[in-house]
Short mmCIF file of C-alpha atoms in Angstrom, two decimals:
data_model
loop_
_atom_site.label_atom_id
_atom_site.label_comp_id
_atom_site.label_asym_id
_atom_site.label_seq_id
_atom_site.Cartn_x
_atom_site.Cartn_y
_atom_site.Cartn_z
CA UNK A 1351 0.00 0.00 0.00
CA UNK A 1352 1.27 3.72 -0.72
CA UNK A 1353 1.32 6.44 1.61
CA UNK A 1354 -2.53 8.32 1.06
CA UNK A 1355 -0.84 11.79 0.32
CA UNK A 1356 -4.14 13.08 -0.95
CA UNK A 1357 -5.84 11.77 2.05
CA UNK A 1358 -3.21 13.49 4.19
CA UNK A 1359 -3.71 16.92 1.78
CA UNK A 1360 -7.64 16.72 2.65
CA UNK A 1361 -7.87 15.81 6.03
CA UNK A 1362 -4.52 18.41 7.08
CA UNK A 1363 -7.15 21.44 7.82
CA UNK A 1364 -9.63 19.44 9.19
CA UNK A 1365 -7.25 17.82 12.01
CA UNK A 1366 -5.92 21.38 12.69
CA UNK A 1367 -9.24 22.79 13.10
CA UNK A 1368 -10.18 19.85 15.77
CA UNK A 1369 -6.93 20.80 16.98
CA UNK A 1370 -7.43 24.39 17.12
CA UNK A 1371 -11.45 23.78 18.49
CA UNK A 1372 -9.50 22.08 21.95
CA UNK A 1373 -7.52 25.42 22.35
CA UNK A 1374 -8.02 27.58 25.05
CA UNK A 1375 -9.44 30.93 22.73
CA UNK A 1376 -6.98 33.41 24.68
CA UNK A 1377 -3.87 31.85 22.34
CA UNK A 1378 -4.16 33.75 19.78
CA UNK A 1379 -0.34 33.44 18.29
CA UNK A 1380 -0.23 29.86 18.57
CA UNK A 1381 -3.56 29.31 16.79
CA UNK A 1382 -2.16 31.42 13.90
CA UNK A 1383 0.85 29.67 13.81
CA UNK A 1384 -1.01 26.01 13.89
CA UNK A 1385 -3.40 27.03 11.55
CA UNK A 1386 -0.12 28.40 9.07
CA UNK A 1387 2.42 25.21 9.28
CA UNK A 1388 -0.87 23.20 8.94
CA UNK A 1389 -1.52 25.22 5.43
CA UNK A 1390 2.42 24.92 4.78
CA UNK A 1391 2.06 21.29 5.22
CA UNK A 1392 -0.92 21.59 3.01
CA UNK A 1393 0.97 23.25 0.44
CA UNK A 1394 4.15 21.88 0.37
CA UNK A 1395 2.70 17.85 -0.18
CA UNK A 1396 0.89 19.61 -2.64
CA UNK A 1397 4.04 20.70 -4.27
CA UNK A 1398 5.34 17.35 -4.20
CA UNK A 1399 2.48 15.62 -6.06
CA UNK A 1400 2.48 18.24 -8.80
CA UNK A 1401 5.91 17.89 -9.24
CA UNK A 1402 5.88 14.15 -9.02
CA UNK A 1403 3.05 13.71 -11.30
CA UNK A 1404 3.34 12.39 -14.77
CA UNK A 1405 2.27 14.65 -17.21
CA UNK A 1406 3.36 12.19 -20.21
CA UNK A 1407 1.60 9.26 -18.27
CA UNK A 1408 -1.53 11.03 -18.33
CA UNK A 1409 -4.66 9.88 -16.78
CA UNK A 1410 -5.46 9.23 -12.86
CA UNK A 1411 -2.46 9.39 -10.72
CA UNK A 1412 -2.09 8.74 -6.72
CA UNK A 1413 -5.30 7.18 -6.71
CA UNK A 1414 -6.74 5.90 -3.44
CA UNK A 1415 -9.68 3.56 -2.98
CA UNK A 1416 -11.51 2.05 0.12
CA UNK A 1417 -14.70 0.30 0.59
CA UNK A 1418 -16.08 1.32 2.94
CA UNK A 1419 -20.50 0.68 2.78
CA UNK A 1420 -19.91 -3.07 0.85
CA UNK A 1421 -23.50 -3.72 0.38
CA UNK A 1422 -23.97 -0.60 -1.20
CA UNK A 1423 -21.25 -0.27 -3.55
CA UNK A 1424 -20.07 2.83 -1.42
CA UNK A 1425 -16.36 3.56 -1.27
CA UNK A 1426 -13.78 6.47 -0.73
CA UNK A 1427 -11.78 7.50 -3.69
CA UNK A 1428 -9.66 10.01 -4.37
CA UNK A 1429 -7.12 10.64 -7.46
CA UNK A 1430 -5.34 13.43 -9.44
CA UNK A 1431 -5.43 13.98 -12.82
CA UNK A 1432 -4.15 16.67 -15.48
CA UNK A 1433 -7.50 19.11 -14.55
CA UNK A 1434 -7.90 18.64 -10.99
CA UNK A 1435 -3.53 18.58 -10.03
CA UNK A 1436 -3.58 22.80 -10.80
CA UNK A 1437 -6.91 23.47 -8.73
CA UNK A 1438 -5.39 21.17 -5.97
CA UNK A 1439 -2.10 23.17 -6.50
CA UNK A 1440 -4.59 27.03 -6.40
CA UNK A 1441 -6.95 25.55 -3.73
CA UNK A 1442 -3.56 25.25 -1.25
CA UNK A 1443 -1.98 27.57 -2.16
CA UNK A 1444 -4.92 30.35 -2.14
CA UNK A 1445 -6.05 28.70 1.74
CA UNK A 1446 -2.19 29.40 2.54
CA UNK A 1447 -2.65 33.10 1.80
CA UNK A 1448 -6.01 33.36 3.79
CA UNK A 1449 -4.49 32.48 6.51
CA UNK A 1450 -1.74 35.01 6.28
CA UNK A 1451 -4.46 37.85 4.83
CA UNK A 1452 -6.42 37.23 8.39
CA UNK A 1453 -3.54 37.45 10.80
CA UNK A 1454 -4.57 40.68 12.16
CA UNK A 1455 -7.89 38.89 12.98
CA UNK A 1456 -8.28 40.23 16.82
CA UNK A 1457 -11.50 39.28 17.43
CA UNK A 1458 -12.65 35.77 17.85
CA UNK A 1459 -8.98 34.23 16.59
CA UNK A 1460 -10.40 31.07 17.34
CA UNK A 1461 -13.31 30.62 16.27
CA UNK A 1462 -12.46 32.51 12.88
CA UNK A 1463 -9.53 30.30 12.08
CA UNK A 1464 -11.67 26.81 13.35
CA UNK A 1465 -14.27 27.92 10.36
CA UNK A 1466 -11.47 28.99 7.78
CA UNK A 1467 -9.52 25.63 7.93
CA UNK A 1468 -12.69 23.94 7.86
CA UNK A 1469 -13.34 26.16 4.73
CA UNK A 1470 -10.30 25.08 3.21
CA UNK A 1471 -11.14 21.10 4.27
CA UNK A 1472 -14.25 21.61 2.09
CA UNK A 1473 -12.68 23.08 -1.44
#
């Protein structure tokens, strides 16, 4: 099996924001900072999979599939290809500059960053 890097991509925000959700609300600088390395993290395995993809090959690339409702033919699939590798590359690298565009945020840090990375999770 192959290390899920697109899994990893997806789910990145998502964990932060559960991460950020348990923080007490009066630490401001270290939510900012968790919720920028987890959009650098974002970014850079982002990086790598553009970089590492194919383009002669063509076609799906770092494809992951999982069952996951059998009896229902329901299963968890992700993959890159030649359209979707540049959104995936905009998508990270636009959430990375949202996060560094709200840094000044002084009112509800928490809370705003929570809902931004959960943003991101969702594009």
């Amino acid at each position: 099996m192959t290390f899920p890097i697109l899994s990893v991509i997806l789910l990145t925000p998502l964990v932060a924001a559960l991460i950020l959700a348990l923080l007490p609300g009066r630490l401001h600088d270290t939510i900012r900072q968790l919720s920028a390395l987890a959009m650098i993290i974002v970014t850079l395995l982002t990086l790598f999979v553009y970089a590492d993809y194919d383009m002669a090959l063509g076609g799906m690339q770092y494809t992951e599939y999982m069952p996951w409702i059998t009896d229902l033919g329901v299963a968890y699939s992700l993959g890159v290809d030649g359209i979707s590798l540049p959104m995936l590359l905009l998508s990270s690298v636009v959430g990375l500059a949202a996060v560094y565009s709200s840094w000044h945020v002084e009112k509800r840090v928490k809370e705003y960053f929570v809902l931004l990375l959960i943003v991101i999770t969702g594009v």
